[in-house]
Coordinates of C-alpha atoms and ligand atoms in Angstrom, one line a residue:
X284 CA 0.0 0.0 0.0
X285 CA 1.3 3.5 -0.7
X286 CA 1.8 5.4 2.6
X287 CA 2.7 9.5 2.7
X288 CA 7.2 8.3 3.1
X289 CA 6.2 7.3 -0.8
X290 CA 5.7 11.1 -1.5
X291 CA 8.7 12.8 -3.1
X292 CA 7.3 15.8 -2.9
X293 CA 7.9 18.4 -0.2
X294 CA 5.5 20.9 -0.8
X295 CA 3.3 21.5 2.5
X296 CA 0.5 21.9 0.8
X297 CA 0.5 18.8 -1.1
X298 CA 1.8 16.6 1.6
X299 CA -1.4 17.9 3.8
X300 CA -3.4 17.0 1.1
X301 CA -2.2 13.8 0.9
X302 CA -2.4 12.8 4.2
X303 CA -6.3 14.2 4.6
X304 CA -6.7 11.7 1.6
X305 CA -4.8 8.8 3.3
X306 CA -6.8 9.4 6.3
X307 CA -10.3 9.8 5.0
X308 CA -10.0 6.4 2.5
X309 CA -8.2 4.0 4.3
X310 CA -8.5 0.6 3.1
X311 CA -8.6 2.0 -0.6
X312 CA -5.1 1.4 -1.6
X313 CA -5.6 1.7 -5.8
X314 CA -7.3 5.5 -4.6
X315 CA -4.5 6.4 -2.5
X316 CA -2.0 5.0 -5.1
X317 CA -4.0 6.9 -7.8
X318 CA -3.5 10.3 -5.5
X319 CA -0.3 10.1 -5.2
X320 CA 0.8 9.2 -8.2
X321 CA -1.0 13.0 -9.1
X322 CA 0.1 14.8 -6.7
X323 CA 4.0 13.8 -6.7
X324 CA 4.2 15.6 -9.9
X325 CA 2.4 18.7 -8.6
X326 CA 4.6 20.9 -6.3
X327 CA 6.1 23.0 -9.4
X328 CA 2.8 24.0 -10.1
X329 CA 1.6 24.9 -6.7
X330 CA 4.9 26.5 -5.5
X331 CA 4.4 29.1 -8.9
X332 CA 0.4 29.5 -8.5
X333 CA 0.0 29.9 -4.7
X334 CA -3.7 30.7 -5.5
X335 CA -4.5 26.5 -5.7
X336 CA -3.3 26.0 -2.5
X337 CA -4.8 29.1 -1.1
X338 CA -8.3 27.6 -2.7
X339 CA -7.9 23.9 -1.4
X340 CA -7.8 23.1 -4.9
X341 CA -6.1 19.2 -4.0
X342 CA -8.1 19.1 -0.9
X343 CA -11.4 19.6 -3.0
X344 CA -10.1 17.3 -6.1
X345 CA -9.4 14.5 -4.2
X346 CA -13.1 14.6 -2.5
X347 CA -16.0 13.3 -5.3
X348 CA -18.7 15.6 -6.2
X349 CA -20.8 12.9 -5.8
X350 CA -21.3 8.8 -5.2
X351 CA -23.9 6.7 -5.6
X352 CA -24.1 2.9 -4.5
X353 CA -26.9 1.1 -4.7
X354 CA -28.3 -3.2 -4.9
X355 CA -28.3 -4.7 -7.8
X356 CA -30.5 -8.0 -7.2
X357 CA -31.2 -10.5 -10.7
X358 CA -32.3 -13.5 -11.3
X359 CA -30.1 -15.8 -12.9
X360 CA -31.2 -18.9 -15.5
X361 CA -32.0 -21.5 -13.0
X362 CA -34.3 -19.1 -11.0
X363 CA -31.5 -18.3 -8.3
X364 CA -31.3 -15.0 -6.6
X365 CA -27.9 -12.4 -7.0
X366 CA -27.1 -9.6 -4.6
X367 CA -24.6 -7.4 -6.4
X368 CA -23.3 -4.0 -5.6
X369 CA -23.2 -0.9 -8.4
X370 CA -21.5 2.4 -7.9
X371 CA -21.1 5.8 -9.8
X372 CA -18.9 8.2 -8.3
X373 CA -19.3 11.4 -9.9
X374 CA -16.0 13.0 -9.0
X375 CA -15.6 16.3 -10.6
X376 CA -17.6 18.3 -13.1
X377 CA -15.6 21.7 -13.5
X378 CA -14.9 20.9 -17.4
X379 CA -17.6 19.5 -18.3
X380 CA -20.5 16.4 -17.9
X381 CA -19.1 13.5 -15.9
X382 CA -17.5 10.8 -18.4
X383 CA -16.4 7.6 -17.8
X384 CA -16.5 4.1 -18.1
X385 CA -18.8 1.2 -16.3
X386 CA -16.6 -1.8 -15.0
X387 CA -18.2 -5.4 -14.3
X388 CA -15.4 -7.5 -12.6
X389 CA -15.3 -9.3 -9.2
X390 CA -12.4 -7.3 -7.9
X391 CA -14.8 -3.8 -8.3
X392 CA -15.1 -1.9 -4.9
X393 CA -15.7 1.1 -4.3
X394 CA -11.5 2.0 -3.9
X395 CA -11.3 0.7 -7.4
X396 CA -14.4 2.8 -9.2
X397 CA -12.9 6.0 -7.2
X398 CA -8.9 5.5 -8.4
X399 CA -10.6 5.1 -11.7
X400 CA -12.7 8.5 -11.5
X401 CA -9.7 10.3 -10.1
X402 CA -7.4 9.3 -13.2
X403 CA -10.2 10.4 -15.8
X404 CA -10.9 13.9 -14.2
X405 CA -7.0 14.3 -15.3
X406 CA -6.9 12.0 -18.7
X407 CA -10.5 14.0 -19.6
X408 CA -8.8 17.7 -18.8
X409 CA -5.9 16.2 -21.0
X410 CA -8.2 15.9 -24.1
X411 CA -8.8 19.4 -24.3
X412 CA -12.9 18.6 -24.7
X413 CA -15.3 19.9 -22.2
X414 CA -15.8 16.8 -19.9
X415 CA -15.7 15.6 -16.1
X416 CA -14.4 12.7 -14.7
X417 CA -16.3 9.9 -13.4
X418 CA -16.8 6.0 -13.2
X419 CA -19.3 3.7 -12.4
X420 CA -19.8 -0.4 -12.3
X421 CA -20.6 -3.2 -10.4
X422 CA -19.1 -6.4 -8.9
X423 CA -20.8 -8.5 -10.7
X424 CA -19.0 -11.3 -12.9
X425 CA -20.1 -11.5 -16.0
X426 CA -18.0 -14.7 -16.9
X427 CA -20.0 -17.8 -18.1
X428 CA -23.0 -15.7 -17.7
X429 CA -25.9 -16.2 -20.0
X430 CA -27.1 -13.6 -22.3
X431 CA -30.4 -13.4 -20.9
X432 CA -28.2 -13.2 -18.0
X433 CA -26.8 -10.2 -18.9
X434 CA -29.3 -8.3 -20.3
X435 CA -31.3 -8.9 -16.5
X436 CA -28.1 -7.8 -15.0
X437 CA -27.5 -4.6 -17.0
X438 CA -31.7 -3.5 -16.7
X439 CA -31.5 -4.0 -13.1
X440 CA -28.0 -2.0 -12.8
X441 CA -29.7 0.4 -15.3
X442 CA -33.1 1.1 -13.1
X443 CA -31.0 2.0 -10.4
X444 CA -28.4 4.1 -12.3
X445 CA -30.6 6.2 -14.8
X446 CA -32.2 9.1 -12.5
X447 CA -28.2 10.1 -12.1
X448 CA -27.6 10.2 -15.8
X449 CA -28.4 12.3 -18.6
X450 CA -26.3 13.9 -22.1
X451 CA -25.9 17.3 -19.9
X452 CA -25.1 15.2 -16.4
X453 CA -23.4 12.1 -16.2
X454 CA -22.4 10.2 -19.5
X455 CA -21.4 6.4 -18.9
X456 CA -19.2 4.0 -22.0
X457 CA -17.9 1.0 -21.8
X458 CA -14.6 -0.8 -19.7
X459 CA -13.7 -3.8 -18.5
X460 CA -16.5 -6.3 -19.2
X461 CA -19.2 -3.8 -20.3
X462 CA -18.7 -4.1 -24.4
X463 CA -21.3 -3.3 -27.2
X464 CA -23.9 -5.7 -26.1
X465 CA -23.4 -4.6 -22.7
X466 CA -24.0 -0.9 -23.7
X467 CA -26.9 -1.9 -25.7
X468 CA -29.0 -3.5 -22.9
X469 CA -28.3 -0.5 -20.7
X470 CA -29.2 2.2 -23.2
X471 CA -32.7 0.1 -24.1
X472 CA -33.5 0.3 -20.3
X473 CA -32.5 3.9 -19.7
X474 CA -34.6 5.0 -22.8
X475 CA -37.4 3.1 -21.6
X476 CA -37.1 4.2 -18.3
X477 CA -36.7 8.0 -19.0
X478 CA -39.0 8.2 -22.1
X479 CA -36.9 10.0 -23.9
X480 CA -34.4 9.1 -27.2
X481 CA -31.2 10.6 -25.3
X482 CA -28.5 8.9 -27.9
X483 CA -25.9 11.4 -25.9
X484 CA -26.9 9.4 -22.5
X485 CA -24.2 6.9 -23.1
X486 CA -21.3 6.7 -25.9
X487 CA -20.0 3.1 -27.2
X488 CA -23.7 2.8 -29.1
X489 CA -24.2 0.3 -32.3
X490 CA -23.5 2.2 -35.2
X491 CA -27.0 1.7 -36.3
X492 CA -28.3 3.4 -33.2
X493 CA -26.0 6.5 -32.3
X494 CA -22.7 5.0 -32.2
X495 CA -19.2 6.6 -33.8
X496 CA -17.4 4.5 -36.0
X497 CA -13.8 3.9 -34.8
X498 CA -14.9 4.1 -31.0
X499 CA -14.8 0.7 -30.8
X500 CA -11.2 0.6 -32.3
X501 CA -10.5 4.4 -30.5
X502 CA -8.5 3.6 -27.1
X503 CA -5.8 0.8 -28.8
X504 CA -5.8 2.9 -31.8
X505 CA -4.8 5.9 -29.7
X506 CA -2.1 4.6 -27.6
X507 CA -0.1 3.3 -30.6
X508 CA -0.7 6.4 -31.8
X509 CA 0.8 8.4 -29.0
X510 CA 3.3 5.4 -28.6
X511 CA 4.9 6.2 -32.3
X512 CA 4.4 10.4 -31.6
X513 CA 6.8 9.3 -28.2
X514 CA 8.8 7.1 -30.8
X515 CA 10.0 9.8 -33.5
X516 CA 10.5 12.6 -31.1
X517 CA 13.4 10.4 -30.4
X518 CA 13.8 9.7 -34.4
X519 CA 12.2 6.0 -33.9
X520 CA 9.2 4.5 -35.3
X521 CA 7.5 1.1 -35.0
X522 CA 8.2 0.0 -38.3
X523 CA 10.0 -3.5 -37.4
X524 CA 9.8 -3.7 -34.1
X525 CA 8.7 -6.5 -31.7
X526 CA 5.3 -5.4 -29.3
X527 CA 4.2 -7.2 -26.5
X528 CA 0.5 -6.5 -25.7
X529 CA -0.9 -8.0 -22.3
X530 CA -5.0 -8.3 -22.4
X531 CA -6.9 -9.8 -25.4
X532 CA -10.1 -7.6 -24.8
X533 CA -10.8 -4.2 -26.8
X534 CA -7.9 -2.1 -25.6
X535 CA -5.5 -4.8 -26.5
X536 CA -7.0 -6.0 -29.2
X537 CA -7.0 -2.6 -31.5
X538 CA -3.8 -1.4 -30.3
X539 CA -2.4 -5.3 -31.9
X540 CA -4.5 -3.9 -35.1
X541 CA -2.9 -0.6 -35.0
X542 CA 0.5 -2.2 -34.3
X543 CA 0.1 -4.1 -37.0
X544 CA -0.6 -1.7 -39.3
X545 CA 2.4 0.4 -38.7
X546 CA 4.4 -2.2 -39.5
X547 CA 5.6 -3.5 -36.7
X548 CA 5.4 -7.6 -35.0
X549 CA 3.5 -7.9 -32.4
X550 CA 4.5 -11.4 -30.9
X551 CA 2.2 -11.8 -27.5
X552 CA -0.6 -11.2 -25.6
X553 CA -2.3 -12.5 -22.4
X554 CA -5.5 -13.0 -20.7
X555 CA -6.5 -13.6 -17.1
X556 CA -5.1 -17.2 -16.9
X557 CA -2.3 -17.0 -19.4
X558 CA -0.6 -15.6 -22.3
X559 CA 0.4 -16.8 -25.6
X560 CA 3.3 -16.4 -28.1
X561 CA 3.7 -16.2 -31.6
X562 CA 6.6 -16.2 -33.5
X563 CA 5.4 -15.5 -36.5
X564 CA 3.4 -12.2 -35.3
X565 CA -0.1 -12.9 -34.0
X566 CA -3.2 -13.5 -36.0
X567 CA -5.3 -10.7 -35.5
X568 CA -8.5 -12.4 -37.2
X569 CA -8.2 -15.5 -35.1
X570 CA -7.3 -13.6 -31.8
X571 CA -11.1 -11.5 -32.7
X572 CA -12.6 -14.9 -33.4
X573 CA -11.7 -16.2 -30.3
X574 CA -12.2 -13.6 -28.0
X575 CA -14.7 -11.2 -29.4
X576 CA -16.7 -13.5 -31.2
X577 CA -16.6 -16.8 -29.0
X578 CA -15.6 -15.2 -25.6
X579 CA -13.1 -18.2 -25.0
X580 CA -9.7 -18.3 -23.6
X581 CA -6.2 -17.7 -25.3
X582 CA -5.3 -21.0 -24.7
X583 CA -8.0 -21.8 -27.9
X584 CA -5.7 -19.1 -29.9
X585 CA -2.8 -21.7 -29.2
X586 CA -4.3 -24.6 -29.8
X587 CA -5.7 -23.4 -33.2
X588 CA -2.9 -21.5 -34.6
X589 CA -0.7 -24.2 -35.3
X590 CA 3.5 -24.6 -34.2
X591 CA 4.2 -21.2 -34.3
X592 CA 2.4 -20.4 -31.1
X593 CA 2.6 -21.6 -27.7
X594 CA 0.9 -21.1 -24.8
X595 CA 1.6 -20.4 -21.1
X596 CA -1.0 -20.8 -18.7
X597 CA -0.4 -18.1 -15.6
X598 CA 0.9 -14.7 -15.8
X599 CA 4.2 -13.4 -16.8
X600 CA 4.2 -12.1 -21.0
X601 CA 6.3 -9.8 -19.6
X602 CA 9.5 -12.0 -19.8
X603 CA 8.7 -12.4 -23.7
X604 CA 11.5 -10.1 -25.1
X605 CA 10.1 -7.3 -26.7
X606 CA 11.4 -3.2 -28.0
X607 CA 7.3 -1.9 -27.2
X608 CA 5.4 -2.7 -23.8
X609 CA 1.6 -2.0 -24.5
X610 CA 0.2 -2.9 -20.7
X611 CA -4.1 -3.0 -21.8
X612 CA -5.2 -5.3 -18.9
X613 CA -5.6 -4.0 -15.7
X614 CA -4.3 -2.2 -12.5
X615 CA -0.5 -2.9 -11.1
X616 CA -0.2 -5.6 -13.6
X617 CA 3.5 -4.9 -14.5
X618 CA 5.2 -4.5 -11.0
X619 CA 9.3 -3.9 -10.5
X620 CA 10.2 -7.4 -11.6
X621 CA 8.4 -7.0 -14.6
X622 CA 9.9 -3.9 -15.0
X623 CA 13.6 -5.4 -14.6
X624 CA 12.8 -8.0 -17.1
X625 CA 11.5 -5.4 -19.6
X626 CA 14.7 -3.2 -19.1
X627 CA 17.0 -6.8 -19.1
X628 CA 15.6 -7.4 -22.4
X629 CA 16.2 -3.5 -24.0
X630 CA 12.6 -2.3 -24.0
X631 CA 12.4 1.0 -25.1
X632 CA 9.2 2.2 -24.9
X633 CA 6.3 1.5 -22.4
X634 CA 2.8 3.0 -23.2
X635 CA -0.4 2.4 -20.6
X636 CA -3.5 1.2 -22.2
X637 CA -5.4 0.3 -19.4
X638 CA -5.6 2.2 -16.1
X639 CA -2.6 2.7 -14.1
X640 CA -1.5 -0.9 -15.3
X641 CA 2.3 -0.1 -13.9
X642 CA 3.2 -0.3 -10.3
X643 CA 4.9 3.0 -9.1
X644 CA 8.1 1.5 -8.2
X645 CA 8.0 -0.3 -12.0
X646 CA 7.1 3.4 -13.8
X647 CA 10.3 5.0 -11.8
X648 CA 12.5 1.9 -13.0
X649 CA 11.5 2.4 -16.6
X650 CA 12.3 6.2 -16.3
X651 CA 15.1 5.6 -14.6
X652 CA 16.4 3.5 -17.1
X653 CA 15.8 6.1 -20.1
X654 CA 12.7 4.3 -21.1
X655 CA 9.9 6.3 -23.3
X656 CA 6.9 6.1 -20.8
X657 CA 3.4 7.1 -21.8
X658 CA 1.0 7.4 -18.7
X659 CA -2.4 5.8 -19.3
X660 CA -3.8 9.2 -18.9
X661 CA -2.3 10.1 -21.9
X662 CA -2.1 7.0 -23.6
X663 CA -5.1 5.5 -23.7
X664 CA -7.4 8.8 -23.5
X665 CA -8.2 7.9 -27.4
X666 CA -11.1 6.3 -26.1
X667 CA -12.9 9.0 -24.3
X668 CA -12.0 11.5 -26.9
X669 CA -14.1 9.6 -29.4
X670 CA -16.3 9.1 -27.1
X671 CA -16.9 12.6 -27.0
X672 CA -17.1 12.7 -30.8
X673 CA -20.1 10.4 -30.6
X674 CA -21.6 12.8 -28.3
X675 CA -20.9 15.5 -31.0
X676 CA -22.2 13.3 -33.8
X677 CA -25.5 12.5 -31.4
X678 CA -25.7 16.5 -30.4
X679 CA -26.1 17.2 -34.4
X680 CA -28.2 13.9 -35.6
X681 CA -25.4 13.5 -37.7
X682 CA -23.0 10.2 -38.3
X683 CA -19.1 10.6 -39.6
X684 CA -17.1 8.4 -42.4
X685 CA -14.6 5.9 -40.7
X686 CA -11.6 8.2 -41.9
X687 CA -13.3 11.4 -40.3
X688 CA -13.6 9.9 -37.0
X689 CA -10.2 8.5 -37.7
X690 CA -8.4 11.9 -38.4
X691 CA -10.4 13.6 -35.2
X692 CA -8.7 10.7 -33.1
X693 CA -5.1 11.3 -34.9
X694 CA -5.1 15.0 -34.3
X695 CA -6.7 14.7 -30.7
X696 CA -3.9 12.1 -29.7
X697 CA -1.2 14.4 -31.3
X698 CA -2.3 17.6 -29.3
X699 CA -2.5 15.7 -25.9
X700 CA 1.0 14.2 -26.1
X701 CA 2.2 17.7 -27.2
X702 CA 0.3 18.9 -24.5
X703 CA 2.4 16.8 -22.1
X704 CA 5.6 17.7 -23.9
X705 CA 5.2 21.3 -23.3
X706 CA 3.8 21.0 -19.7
X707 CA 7.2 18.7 -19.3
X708 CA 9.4 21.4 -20.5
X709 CA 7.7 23.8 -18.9
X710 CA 8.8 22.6 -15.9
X711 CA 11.9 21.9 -16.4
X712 CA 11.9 17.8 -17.0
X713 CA 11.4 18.0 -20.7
X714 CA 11.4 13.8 -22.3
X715 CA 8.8 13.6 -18.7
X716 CA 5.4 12.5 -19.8
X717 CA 4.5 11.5 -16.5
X718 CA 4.5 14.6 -14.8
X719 CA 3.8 16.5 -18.4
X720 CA 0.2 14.7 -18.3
X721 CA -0.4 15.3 -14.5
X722 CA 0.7 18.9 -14.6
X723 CA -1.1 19.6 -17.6
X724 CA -4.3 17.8 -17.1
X725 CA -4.5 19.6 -13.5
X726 CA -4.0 23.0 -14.5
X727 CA -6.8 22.9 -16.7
X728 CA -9.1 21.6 -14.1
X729 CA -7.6 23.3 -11.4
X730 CA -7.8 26.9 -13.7
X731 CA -11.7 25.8 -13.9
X732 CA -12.5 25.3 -10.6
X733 CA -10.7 29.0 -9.3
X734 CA -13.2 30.4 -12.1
X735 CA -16.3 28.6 -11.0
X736 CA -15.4 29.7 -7.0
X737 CA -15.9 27.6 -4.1
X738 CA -18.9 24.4 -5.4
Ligands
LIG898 P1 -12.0 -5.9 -21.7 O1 -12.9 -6.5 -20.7 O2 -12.4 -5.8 -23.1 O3 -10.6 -6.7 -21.7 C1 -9.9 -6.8 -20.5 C2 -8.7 -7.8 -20.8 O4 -7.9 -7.8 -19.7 C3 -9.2 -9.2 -21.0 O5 -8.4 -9.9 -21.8 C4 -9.1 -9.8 -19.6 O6 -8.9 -11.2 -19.5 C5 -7.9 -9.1 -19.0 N1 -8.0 -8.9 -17.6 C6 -9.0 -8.2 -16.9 N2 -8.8 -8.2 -15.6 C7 -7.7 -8.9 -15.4 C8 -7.0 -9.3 -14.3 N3 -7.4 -9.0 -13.0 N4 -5.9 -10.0 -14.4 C9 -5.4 -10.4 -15.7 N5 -6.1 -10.1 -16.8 C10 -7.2 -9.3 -16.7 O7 -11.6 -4.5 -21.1 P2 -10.9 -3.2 -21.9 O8 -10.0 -3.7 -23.0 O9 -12.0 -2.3 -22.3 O10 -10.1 -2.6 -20.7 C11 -8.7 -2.9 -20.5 C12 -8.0 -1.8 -19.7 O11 -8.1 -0.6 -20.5 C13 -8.7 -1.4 -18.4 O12 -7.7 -1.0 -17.5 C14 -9.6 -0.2 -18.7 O13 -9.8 0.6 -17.6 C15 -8.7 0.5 -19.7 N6 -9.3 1.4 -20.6 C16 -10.4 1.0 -21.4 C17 -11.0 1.9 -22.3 C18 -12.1 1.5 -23.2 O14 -12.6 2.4 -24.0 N7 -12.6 0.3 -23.1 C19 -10.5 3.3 -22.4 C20 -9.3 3.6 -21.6 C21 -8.8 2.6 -20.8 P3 -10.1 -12.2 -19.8 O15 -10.3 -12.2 -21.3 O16 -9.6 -13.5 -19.4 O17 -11.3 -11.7 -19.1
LIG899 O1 -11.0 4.5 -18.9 C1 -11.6 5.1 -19.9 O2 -11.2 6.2 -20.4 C2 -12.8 4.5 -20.4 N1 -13.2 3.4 -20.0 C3 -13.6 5.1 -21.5 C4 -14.5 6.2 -20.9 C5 -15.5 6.8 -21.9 O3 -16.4 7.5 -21.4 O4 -15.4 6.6 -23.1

C-alpha cells in the first residue's frame, strides 16, 4: 500500500493534502496509489500559482462531487437470486458532464471505481474537450453468464443508475467487461425508463443506433498512436519492431491492429489465466474470433494456430522479449520485476492502455532506465475522446465516415501528447510525460475550478 514516506514531494500543501486523503480512505489502496501518483508531480505547479493551494484546490479534487451505491438483485437462468453492488462516483464536473466508463469485474469496490474516476478527471482535462471525470460499475462477474443473464443484469443495474444520468449530467461508456452488447441492454432500459431518445446518454452505441465509428477501435488505436508520436520525437518508429501486448479484450485488441498496421510484429498477448506467443506475429483475425466472437480463452488461440504459437498458462508475457510494452489489462499488472525484465531485455518504450497498469516503483524503473513512458492518462485517452465525438455526432443527428472519425482521433492524440511535452518542458523535465500529463491535465481543471469559486 502506498503510505505519505512514498511522496517525493515536499511541498506543505500537497503533503497535507495527501495525508487528509490517506486518512479519510483508508482501506482503498488503488485510490490512495492513484493520489499520489497526481500529486507527486504537482509541487512545481503549486509552489508558482500559490492561488491552488490558497483555494484547497487538492483538498477539493481529491473529495468526489458525488457517489452513488446502490443493490443490484437479478435472477439468474435457474431461478437463483444475485445480490450485487453498483457504484457511480461522480468526481468532478468543473470541465464538463461526468465521463467515464462502467466496470463489471469481481475485484470492483468502491477504492477501485474512485482511483478510476480520479485518473479520468485528469486523462478527460488532458483531451482538451469539455468533460468531467467519473466512473461507475458493479461487482458483478459476468463470466460464463448467460445472455439473458446479462441483459437482466445490465436492466437491473440500469433502473437503479438512470435518474443520475443524462447527455448534460453524467455520460457512462464502456470498460472492463461492459462491451457493445453490454451498452446496448443498458441504453434500451435507460430510454425506456426516462421516455426519452437521449443517444448522448451513453457513448459506445451500435453504429446503427447513435454509435461513432472507430470508438470501438479508439482507445488501442490511440495509444499506438501516442506510442509512435513518443517514438520519433526520439527519431524511432514502429516499423520493425517486436510489441508485446498484455490483455486480449478491446484495448488490446485494437492497439495489436494498429500495431500491425504500422508495421511492426506484435509477438504476444495474455488473458486472465495466461498468455500466448507467436513467432510468427499474431493472427489478428483469429485472436477476434476467439475472444470477441466466441468469448473463449487464449489457450484456444494456441491450440488453433498451429506450431508457431505456444501457450503459457499463468501470468508473466512480460519476460517475452520485446522493444514496445503495450500494458491493456488491468491495475498494477507490470510490477518492478516486470519492469527489470522489460529493461533486461532493451525495452524501449512503455505506453499504458489500461488504467494505471504499472506499479509506481516499476514506472520509476522504466524512467530511470531512459525508457519512453506514456502514462495511461495520456495513452489510452483515445477512447474518451471519441467518445466525446459520438456525443458530437449524437448532439447534431449527424454520423461521420470511418476516416473522419479517424483523423479527429489522430489529431486529438497528437495535441494531448504535445500537451504533455510542453507541460514537461515547462517545468523543467522536458522527455517527462508523467508529470507532463499530470501537470497539464490539473492545471486545466484546477484553472476551472478557481473560475467557478468555491462548489
Ligand atoms: P475488456 O474487458 O475488453 O478486456 C480486458 C482484458 O484484460 C481481458 O483480456 C481480460 O482477460 C484481461 N483482464 C482483466 N482483468 C484482469 C486481471 N485482473 N488479471 C489479468 N487479466 C485481466 O476491457 P478493456 O480492454 O476495455 O479494458 C482494459 C483496460 O483498459 C482497463 O484498465 C480499462 O480501464 C482500460 N481502458 C479502457 C478503455 C475503453 O474504452 N474500453 C479506455 C481507456 C482505458 P479475460 O479475457 O480472461 O477476461
Ligand atoms: O477509462 C476510460 O477512459 C474508459 N473506460 C472510456 C470512458 C469513456 O467515457 O469513453
Amino acid at each position: 500500500m502506498a503510505s505519505e514516506s512514498d511522496l517525493h514531494d515536499h511541498h506543505t500543501g500537497v503533503r497535507s493534502a495527501y495525508k487528509h486523503v490517506v486518512r479519510r480512505n483508508p482501506y482503498e489502496p488503488e485510490f490512495q496509489q492513484a493520489v499520489l501518483e497526481v500529486l507527486d508531480n504537482l509541487s512545481p505547479a503549486l509552489t508558482r500559482h500559490p492561488e491552488y493551494d490558497d483555494q484547497r484546490i487538492l483538498q477539493r479534487l481529491c473529495e468526489p462531487e458525488r457517489q452513488v451505491m446502490f443493490r443490484v438483485p437479478w435472477r439468474d437462468d435457474n431461478g437463483n437470486v444475485h445480490v450485487n453492488r453498483g457504484f457511480r462516483v461522480q468526481f468532478n464536473s468543473a470541465l464538463g458532464p461526468y465521463k467515464g466508463g462502467l466496470r463489471f469485474h469481481p475485484s470492483v469496490n468502491l477504492g477501485v471505481i474512485k482511483f478510476l474516476g480520479f485518473e479520468q478527471i485528469f486523462k478527460n482535462a488532458l483531451t482538451g474537450m469539455s468533460i468531467g471525470g467519473a466512473k461507475g460499475g458493479s461487482d458483478f462477474d459476468p463470466k460464463g453468464r448467460s445472455d439473458n443473464e446479462i441483459e437482466r443484469f445490465c436492466q437491473s443495474f440500469m433502473t437503479e443508475l438512470h435518474q443520475h444520468l443524462g447527455e448534460h449530467t453524467d455520460v457512462p461508456a464502456g470498460d472492463i467487461g461492459v462491451g457493445a452488447r453490454e451498452i446496448g441492454y443498458m441504453f434500451g432500459q435507460y430510454r425506456r425508463l426516462a421516455n426519452r431518445w437521449e443517444a448522448g446518454v451513453m457513448t459506445g452505441k451500435g453504429l446503427d443506433w447513435g454509435g461513432s465509428r472507430v470508438r470501438t477501435e479508439a482507445t488501442g488505436y490511440g495509444t499506438v498512436l501516442f506510442t509512435q508520436r513518443m517514438l520519433e520525437r526520439n527519431g524511432k518508429d514502429l516499423d520493425g519492431r517486436r510489441v508485446v501486448v498484455s490483455g486480449a479484450g478491446n484495448v488490446a485488441l485494437y492497439s495489436i491492429e494498429r500495431a500491425q498496421q504500422l508495421g511492426a510484429n506484435v509477438v504476444a498477448c495474455s488473458d486472465s489465466n495466461g498468455y500466448v506467443v507467436d513467432d510468427k506475429g499474431l493472427d489478428l483475425d483469429l485472436l477476434k474470433q476467439v475472444k470477441e466472437v466466441e468469448r473463449a480463452g487464449i489457450d484456444v488461440y494456441a491450440e488453433r494456430r498451429g506450431q508457431s504459437a505456444h501457450y503459457v498458462r499463468g501470468a508473466g508475457v512480460w519476460e517475452v522479449p520485446c522493444d514496445v510494452a503495450l500494458p491493456s489489462a488491468t491495475q498494477n499488472e507490470l510490477d518492478a520485476k516486470a519492469a527489470r525484465t522489460l529493461i533486461d531485455n532493451g525495452v524501449i518504450a512503455v505506453a499504458e492502455g489500461a488504467n494505471m497498469p504499472t506499479t509506481p516503483e516499476a514506472t520509476s524503473l522504466l524512467r530511470r532506465a531512459g525508457v519512453l513512458f506514456g502514462p495511461g492518462k495520456a495513452a489510452n485517452a483515445g477512447g474518451v475522446a471519441t467518445s466525446v465525438l459520438e456525443m458530437r455526432q449524437n448532439a447534431r443527428r449527424t454520423s461521420w465516415s470511418f476516416d473522419h472519425a479517424e483523423q479527429e482521433l489522430a489529431e486529438t492524440m497528437a495535441g494531448i501528447h504535445d500537451r504533455c511535452e510542453e507541460a514537461a518542458e515547462r517545468y523543467g523535465c522536458p522527455g517527462d510525460y508523467v508529470l507532463g500529463a499530470n501537470v497539464a491535465g490539473f492545471e486545466r481543471v484546477g484553472n476551472a475550478m478557481l473560475a467557478q469559486g468555491l462548489v
